JSON list of C-alpha atoms in Angstrom, two decimals:
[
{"chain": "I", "resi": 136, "resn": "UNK", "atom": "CA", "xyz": [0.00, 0.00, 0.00]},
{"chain": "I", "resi": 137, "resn": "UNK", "atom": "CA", "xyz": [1.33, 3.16, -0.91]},
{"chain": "I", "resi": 138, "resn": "UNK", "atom": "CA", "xyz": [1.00, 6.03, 1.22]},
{"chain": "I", "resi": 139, "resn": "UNK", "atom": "CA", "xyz": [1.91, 8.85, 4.05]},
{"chain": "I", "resi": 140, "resn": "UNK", "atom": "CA", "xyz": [1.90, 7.57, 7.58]},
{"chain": "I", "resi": 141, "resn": "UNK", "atom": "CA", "xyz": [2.02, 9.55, 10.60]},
{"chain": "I", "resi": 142, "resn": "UNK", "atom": "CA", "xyz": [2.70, 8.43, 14.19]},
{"chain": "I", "resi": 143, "resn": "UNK", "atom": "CA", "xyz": [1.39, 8.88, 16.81]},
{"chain": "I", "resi": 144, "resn": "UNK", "atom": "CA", "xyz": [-2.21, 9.65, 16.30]},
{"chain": "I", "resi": 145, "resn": "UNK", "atom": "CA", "xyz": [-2.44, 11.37, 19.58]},
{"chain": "I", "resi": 146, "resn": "UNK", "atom": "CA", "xyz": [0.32, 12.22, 21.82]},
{"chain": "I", "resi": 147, "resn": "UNK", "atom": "CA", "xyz": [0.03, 14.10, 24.83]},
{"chain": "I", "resi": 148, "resn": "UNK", "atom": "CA", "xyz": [2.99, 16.74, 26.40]},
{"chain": "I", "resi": 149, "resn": "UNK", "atom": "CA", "xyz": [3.65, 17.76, 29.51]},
{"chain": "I", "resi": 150, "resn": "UNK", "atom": "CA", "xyz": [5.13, 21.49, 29.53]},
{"chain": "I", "resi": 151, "resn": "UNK", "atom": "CA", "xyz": [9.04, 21.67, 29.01]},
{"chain": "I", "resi": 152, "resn": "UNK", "atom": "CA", "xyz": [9.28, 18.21, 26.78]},
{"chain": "I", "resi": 153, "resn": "UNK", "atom": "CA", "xyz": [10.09, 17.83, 23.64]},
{"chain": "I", "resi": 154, "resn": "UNK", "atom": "CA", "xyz": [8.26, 15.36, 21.34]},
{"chain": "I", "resi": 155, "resn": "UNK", "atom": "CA", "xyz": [9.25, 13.99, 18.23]},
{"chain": "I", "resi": 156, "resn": "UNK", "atom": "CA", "xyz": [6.15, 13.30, 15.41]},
{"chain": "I", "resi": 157, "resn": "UNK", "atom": "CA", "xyz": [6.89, 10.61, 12.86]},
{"chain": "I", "resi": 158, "resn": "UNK", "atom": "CA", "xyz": [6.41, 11.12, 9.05]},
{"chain": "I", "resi": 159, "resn": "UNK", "atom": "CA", "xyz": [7.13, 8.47, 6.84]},
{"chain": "I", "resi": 160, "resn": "UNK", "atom": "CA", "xyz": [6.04, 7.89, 3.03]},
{"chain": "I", "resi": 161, "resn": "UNK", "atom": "CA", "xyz": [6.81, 5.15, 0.25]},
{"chain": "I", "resi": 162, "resn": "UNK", "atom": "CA", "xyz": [5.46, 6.80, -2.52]},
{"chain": "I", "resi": 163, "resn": "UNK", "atom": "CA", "xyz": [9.10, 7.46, -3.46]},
{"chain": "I", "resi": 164, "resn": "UNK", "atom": "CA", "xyz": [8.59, 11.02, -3.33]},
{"chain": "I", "resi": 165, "resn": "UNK", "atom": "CA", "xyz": [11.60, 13.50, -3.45]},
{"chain": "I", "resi": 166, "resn": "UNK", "atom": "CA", "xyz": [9.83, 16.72, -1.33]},
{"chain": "I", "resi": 167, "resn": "UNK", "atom": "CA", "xyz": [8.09, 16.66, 2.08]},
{"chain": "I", "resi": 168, "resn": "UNK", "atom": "CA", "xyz": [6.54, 18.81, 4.20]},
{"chain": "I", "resi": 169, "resn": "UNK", "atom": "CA", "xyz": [5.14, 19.80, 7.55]},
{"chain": "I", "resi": 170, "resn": "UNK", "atom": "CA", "xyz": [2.12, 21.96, 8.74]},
{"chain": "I", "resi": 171, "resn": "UNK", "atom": "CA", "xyz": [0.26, 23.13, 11.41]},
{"chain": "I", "resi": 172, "resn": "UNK", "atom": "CA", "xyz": [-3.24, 23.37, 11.83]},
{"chain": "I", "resi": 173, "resn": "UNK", "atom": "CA", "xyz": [-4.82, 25.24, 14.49]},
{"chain": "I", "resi": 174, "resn": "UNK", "atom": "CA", "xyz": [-9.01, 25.24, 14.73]},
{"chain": "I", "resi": 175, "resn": "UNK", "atom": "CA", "xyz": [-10.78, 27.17, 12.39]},
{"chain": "I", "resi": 176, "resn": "UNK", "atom": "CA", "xyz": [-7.84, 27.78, 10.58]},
{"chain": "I", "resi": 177, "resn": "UNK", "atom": "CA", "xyz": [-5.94, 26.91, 7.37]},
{"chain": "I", "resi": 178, "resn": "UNK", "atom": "CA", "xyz": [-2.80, 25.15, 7.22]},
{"chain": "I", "resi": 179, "resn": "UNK", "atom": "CA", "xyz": [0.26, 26.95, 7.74]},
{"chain": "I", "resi": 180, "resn": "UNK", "atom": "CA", "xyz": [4.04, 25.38, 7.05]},
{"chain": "I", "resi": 181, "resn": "UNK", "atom": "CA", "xyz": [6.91, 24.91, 9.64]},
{"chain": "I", "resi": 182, "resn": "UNK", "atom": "CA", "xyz": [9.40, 23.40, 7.14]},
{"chain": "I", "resi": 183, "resn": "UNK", "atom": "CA", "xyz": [9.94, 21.47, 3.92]},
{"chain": "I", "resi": 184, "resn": "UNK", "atom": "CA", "xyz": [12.95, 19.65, 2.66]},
{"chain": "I", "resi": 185, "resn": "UNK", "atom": "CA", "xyz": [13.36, 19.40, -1.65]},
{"chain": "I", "resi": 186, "resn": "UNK", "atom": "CA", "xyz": [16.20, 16.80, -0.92]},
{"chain": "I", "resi": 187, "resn": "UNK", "atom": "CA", "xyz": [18.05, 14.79, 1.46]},
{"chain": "I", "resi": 188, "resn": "UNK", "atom": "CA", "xyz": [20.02, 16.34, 3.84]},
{"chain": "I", "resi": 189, "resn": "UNK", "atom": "CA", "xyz": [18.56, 19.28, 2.83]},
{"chain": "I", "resi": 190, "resn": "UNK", "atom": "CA", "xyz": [15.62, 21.83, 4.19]},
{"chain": "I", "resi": 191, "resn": "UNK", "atom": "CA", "xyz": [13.72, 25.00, 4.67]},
{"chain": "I", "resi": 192, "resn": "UNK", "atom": "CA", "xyz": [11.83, 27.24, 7.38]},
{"chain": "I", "resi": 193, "resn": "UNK", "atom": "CA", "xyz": [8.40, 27.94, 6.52]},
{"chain": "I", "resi": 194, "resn": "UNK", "atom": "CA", "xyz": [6.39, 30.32, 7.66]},
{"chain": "I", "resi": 195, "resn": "UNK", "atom": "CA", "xyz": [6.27, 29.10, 11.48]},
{"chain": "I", "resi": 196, "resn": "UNK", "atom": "CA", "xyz": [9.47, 27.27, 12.11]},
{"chain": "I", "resi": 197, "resn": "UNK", "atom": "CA", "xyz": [9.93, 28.92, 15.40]},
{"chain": "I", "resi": 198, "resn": "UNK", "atom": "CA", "xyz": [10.51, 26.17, 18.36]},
{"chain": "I", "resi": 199, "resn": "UNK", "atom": "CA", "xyz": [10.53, 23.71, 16.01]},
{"chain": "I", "resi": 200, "resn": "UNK", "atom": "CA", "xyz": [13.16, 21.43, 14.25]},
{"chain": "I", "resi": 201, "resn": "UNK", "atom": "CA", "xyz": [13.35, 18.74, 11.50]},
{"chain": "I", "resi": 202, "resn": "UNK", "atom": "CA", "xyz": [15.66, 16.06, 10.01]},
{"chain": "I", "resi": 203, "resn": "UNK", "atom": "CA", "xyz": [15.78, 14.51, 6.30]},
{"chain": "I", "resi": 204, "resn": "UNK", "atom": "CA", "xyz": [18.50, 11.65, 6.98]},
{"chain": "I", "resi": 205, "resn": "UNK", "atom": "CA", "xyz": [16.52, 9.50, 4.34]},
{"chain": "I", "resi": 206, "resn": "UNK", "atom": "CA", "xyz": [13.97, 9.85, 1.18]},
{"chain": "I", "resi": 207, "resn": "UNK", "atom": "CA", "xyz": [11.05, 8.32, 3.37]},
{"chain": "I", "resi": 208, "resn": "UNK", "atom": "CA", "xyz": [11.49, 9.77, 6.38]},
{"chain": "I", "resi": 209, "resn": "UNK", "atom": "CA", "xyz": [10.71, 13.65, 7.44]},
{"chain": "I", "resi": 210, "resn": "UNK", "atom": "CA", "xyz": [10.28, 13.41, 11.61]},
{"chain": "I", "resi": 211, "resn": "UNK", "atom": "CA", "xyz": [9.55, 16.97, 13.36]},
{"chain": "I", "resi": 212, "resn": "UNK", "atom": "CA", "xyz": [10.46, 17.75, 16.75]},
{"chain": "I", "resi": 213, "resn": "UNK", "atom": "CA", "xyz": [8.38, 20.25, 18.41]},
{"chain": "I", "resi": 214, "resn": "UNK", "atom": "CA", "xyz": [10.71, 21.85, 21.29]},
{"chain": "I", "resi": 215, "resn": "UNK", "atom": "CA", "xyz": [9.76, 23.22, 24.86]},
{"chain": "I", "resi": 216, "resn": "UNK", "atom": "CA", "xyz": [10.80, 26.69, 23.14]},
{"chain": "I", "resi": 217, "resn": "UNK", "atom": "CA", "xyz": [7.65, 26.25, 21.29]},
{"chain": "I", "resi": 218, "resn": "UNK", "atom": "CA", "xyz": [5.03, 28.28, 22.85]},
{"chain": "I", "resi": 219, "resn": "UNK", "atom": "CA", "xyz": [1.79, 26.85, 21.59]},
{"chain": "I", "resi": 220, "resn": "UNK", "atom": "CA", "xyz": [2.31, 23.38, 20.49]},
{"chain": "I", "resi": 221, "resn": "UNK", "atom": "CA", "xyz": [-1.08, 22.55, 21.09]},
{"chain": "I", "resi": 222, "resn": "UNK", "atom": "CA", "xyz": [-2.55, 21.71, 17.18]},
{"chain": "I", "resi": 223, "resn": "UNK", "atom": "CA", "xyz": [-3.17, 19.25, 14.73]},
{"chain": "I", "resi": 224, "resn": "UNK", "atom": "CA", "xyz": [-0.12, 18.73, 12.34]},
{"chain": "I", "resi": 225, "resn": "UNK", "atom": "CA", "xyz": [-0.04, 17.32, 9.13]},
{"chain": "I", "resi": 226, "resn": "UNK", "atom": "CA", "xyz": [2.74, 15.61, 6.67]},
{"chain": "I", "resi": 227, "resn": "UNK", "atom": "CA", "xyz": [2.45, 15.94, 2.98]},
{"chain": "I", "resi": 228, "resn": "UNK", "atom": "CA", "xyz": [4.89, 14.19, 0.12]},
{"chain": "I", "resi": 229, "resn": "UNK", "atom": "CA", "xyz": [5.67, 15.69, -3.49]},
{"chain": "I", "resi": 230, "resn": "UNK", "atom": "CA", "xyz": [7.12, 14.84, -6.23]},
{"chain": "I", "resi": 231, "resn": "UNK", "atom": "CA", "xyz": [9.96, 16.72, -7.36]},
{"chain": "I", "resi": 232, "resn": "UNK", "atom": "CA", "xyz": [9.03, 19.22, -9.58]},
{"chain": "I", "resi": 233, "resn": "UNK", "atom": "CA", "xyz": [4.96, 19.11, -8.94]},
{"chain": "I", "resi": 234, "resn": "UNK", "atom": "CA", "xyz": [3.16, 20.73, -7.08]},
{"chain": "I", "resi": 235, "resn": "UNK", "atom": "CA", "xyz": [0.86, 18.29, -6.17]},
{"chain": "I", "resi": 236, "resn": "UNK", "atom": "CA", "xyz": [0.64, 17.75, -2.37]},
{"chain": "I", "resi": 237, "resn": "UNK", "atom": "CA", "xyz": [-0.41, 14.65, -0.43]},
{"chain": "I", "resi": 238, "resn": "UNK", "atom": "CA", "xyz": [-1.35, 14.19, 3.00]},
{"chain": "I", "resi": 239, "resn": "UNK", "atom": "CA", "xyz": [-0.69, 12.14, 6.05]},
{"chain": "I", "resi": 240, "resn": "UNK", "atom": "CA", "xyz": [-3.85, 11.33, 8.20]},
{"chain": "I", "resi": 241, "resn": "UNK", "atom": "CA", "xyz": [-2.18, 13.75, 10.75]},
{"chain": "I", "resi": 242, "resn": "UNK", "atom": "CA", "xyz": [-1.06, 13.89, 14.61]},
{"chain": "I", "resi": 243, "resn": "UNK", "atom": "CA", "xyz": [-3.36, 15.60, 16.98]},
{"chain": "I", "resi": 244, "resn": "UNK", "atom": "CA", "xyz": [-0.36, 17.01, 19.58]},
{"chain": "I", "resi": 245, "resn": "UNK", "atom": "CA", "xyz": [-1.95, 18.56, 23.13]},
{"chain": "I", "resi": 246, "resn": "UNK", "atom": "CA", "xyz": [0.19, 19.66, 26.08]},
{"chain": "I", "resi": 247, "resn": "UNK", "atom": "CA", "xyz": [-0.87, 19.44, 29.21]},
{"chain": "N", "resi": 297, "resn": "UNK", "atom": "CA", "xyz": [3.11, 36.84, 1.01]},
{"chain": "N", "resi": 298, "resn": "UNK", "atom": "CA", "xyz": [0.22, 35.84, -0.92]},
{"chain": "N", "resi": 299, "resn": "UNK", "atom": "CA", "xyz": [-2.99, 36.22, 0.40]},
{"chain": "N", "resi": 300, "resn": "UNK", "atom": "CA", "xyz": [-6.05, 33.82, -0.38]},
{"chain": "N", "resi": 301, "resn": "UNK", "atom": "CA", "xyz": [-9.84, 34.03, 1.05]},
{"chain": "N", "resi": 302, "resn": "UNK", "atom": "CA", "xyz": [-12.07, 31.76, 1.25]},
{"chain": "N", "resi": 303, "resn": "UNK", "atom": "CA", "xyz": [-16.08, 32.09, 0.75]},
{"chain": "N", "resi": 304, "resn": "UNK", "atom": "CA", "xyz": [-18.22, 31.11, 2.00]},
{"chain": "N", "resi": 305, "resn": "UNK", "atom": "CA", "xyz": [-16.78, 31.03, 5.71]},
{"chain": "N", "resi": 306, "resn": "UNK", "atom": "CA", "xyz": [-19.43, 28.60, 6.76]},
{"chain": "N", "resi": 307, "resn": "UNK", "atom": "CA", "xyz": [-22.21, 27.25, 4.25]},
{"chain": "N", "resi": 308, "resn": "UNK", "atom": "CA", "xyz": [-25.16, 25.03, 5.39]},
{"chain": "N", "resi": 309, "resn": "UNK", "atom": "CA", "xyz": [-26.98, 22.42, 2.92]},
{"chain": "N", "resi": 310, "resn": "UNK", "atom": "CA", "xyz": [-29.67, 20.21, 2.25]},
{"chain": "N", "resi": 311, "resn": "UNK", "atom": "CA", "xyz": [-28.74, 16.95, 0.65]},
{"chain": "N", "resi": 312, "resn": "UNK", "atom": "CA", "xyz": [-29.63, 16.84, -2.75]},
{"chain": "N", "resi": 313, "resn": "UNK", "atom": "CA", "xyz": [-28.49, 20.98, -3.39]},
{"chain": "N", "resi": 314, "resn": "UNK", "atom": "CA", "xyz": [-26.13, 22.46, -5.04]},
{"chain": "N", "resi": 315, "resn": "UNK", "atom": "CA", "xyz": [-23.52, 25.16, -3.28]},
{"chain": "N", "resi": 316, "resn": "UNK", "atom": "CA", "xyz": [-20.68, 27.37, -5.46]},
{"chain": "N", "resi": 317, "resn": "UNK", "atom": "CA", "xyz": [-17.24, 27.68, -3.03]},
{"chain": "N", "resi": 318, "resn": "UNK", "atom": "CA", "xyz": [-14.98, 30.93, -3.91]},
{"chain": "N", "resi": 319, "resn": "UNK", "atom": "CA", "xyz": [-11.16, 31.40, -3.67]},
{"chain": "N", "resi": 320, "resn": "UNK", "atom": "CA", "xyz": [-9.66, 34.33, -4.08]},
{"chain": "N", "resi": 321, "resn": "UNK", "atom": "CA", "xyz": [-6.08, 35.04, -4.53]},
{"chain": "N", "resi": 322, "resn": "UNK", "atom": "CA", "xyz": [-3.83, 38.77, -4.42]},
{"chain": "N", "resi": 323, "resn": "UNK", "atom": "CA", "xyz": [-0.60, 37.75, -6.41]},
{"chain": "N", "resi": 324, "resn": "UNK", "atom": "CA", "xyz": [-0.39, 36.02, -9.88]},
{"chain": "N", "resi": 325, "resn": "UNK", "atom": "CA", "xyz": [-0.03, 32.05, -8.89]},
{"chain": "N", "resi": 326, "resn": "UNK", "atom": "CA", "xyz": [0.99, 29.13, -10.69]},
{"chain": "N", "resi": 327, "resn": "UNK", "atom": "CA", "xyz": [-0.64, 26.66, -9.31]},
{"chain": "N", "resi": 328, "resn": "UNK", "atom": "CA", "xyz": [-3.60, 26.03, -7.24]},
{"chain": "N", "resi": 329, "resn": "UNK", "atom": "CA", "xyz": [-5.61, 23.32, -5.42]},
{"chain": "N", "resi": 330, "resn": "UNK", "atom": "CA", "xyz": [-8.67, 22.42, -4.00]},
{"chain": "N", "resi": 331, "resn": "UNK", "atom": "CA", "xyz": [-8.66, 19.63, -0.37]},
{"chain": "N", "resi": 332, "resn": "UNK", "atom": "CA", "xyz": [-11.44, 18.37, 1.57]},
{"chain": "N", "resi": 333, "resn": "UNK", "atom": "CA", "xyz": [-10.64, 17.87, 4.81]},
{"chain": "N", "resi": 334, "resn": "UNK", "atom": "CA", "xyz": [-12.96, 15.25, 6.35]},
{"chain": "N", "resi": 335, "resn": "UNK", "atom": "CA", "xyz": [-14.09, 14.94, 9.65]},
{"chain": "N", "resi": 336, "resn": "UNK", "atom": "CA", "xyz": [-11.14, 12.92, 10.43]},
{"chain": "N", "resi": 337, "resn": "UNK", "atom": "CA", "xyz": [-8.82, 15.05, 9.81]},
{"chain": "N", "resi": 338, "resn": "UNK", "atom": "CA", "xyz": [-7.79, 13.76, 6.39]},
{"chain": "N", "resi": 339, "resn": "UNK", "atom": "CA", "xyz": [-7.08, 16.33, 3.32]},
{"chain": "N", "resi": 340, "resn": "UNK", "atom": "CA", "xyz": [-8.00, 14.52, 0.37]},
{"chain": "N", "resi": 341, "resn": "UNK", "atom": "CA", "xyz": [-6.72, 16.15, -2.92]},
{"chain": "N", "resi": 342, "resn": "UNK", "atom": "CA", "xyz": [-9.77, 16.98, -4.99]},
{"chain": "N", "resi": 343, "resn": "UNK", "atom": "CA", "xyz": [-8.17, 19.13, -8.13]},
{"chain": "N", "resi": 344, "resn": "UNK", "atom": "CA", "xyz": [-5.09, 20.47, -9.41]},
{"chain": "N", "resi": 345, "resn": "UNK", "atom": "CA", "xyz": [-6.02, 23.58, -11.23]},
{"chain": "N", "resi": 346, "resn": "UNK", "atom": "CA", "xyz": [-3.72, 26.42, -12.14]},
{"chain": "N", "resi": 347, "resn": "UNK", "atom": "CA", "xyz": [-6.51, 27.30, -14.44]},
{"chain": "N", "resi": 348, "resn": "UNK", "atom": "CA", "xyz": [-9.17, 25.88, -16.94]},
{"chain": "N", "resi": 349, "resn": "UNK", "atom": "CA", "xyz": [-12.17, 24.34, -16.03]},
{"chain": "N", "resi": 350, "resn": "UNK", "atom": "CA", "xyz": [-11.90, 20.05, -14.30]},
{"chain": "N", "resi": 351, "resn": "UNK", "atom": "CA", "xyz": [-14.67, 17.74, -13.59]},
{"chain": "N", "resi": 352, "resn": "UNK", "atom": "CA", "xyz": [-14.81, 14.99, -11.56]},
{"chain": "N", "resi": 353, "resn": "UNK", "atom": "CA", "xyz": [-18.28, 13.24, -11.15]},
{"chain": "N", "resi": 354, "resn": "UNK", "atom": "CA", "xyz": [-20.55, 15.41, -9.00]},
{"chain": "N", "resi": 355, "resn": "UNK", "atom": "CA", "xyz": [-17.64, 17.76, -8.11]},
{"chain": "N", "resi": 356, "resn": "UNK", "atom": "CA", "xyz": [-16.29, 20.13, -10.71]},
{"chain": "N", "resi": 357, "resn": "UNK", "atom": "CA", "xyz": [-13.54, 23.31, -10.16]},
{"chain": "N", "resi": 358, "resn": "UNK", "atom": "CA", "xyz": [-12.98, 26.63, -12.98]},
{"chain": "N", "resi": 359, "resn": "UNK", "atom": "CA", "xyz": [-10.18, 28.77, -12.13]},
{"chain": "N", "resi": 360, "resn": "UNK", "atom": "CA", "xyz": [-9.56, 32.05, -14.05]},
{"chain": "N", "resi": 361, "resn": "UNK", "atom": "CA", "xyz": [-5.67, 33.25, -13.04]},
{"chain": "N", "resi": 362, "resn": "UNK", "atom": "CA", "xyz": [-6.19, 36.36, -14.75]},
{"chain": "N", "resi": 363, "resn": "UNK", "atom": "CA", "xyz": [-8.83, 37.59, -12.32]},
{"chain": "N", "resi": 364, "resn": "UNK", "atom": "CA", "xyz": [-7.31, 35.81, -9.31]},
{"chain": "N", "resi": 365, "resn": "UNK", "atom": "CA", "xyz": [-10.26, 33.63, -8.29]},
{"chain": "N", "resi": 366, "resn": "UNK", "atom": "CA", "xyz": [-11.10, 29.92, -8.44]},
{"chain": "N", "resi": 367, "resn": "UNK", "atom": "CA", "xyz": [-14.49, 28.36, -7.99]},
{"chain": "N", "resi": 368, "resn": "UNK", "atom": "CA", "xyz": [-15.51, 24.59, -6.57]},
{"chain": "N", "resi": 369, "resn": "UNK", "atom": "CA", "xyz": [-19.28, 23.42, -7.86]},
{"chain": "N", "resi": 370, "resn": "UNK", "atom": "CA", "xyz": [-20.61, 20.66, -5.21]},
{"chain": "N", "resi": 371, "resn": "UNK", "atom": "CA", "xyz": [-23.82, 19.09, -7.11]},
{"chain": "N", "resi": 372, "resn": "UNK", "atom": "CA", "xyz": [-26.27, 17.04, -5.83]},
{"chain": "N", "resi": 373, "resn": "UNK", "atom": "CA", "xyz": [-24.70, 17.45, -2.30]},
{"chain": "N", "resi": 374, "resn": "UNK", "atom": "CA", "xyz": [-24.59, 13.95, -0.21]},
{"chain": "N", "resi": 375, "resn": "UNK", "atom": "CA", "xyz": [-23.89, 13.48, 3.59]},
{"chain": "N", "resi": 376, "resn": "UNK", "atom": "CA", "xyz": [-20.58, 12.58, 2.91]},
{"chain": "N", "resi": 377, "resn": "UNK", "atom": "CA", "xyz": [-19.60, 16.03, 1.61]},
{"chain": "N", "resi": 378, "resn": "UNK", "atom": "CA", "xyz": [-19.13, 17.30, 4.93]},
{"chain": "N", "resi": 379, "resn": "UNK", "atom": "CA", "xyz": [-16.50, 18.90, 5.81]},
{"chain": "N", "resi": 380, "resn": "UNK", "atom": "CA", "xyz": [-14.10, 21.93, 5.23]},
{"chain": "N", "resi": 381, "resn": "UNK", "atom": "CA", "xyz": [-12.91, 22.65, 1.60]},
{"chain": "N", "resi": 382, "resn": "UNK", "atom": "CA", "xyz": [-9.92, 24.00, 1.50]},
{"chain": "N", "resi": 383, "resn": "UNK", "atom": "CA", "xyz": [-8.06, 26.33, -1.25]},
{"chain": "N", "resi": 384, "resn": "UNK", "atom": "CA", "xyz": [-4.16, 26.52, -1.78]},
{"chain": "N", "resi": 385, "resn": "UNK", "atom": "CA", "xyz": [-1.94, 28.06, -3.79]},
{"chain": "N", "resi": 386, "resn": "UNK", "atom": "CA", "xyz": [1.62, 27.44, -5.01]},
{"chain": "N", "resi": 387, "resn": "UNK", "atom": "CA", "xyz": [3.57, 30.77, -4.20]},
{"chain": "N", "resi": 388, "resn": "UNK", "atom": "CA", "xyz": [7.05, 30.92, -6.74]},
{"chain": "N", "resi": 389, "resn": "UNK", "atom": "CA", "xyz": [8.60, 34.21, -4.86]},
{"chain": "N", "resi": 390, "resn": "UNK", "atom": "CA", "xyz": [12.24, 33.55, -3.51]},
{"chain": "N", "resi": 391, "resn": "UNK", "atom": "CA", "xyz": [12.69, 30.28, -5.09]},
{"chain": "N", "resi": 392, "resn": "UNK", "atom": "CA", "xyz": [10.61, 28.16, -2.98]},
{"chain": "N", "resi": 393, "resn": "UNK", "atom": "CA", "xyz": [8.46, 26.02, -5.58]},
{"chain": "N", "resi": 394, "resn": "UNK", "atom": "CA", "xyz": [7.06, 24.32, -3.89]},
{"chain": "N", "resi": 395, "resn": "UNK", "atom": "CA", "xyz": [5.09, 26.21, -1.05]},
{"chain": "N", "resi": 396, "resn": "UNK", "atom": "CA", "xyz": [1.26, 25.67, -0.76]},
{"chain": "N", "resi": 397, "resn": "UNK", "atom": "CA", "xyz": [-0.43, 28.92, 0.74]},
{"chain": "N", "resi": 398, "resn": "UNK", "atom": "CA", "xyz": [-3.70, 28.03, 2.05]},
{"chain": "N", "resi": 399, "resn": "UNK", "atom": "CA", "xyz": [-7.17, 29.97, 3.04]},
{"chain": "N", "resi": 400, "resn": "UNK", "atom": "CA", "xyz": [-8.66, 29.44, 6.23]},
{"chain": "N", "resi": 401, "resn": "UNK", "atom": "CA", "xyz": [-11.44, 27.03, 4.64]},
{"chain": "N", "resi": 402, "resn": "UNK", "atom": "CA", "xyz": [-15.28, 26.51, 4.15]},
{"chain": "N", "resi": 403, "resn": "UNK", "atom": "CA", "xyz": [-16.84, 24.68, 6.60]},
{"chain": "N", "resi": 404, "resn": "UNK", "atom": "CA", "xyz": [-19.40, 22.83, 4.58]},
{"chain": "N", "resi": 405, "resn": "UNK", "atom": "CA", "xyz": [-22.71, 21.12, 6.48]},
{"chain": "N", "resi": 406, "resn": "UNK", "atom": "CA", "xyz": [-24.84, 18.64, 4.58]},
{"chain": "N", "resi": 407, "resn": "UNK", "atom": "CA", "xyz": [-27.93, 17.46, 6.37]},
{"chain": "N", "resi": 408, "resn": "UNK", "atom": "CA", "xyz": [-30.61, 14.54, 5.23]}
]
């Protein structure tokens, strides 16, 4: 089966931790992606990587961090210098060169 | 950056209607795409539509770049159409290909 997975589907934080989410994909796919999703809101990126070994801040990268040791494999770490990790956040896969975007079923993070 | 609204903000149906989504967009864009995020959480990819008119069964999408503004026909609305519709768009300032701006959604309601 081809396809995004995320892990966990919940996780829950206590202040001060970090927490690492889990993206993986087998879809061969050369660009990947991260976003956060807050209620009633759009989607809004923290950071994408083209390439292994390679990536980029989005928009909200603050207190966050990411690694791209392998093709499949895109896990964000949301820091305790994060002030609002509370939200929904969502993977997505590309291929290089389209714009097409495709979605993990997405990790619901809450800190208690 | 590139700004894109969404309208309807919230939109209310019978099953069996039909409803007319709006996104608009301030900056020329290359690419742009319509999700439906279902109540799961999951964005599904509905079309790929820089511009030019797509169908796909009861769902069909028109975009006109040169005015900035896409529209997503819903026909014969079902139960299952539930859900927010969201509009992105594929922003090519500083290099970054790749990077999906999205609206804040329409939450869509389809009762029996």
């Amino acid at each position: 089966d081809g396809g995004i997975t995320q892990s966990p589907k919940y996780l829950f934080r206590k202040e001060g931790q970090n927490v690492t989410l889990s993206c993986e994909q087998n879809l061969n796919h050369d660009a990947m992606y991260w976003y956060r999703q807050d209620p009633g809101q759009g989607l809004r990126l923290i950071y994408y990587s083209q390439i292994v070994n390679d990536f980029q801040k989005g928009d909200i990268a603050e207190g966050y961090s990411v690694s791209r040791e392998k093709k499949e494999s895109f896990p964000l770490t949301v820091t305790s210098a994060q002030k609002n990790p509370t939200a929904f956040y969502l993977c997505a896969s590309s291929v290089q060169g389209s714009d097409t975007q495709y979605f993990g079923p997405g990790t619901r993070l809450t800190v208690l | 950056g590139i700004q894109v609204e969404q309208s309807p903000p919230d939109l209310i149906l019978q099953e069996g209607a039909n409803s007319t989504l709006r996104c608009n967009f301030s900056d020329s864009v290359n690419n742009l795409q319509w999700f439906h995020q279902n109540p799961w959480g999951q964005l599904i990819n509905l079309f790929y539509i820089p511009s030019g008119t797509k169908q796909n069964g009861r769902l069909s999408a028109t975009t006109v770049a040169t005015e900035r503004y896409s529209l997503l026909y819903i026909s014969s609305s079902q139960t299952t159409d539930s859900g927010v519709y969201f509009c992105a768009v594929a922003d090519y300032s500083g290099g970054s290909n790749y990077k999906l701006t999205f609206g804040k959604g329409t939450l869509l309601t389809v009762n029996p």
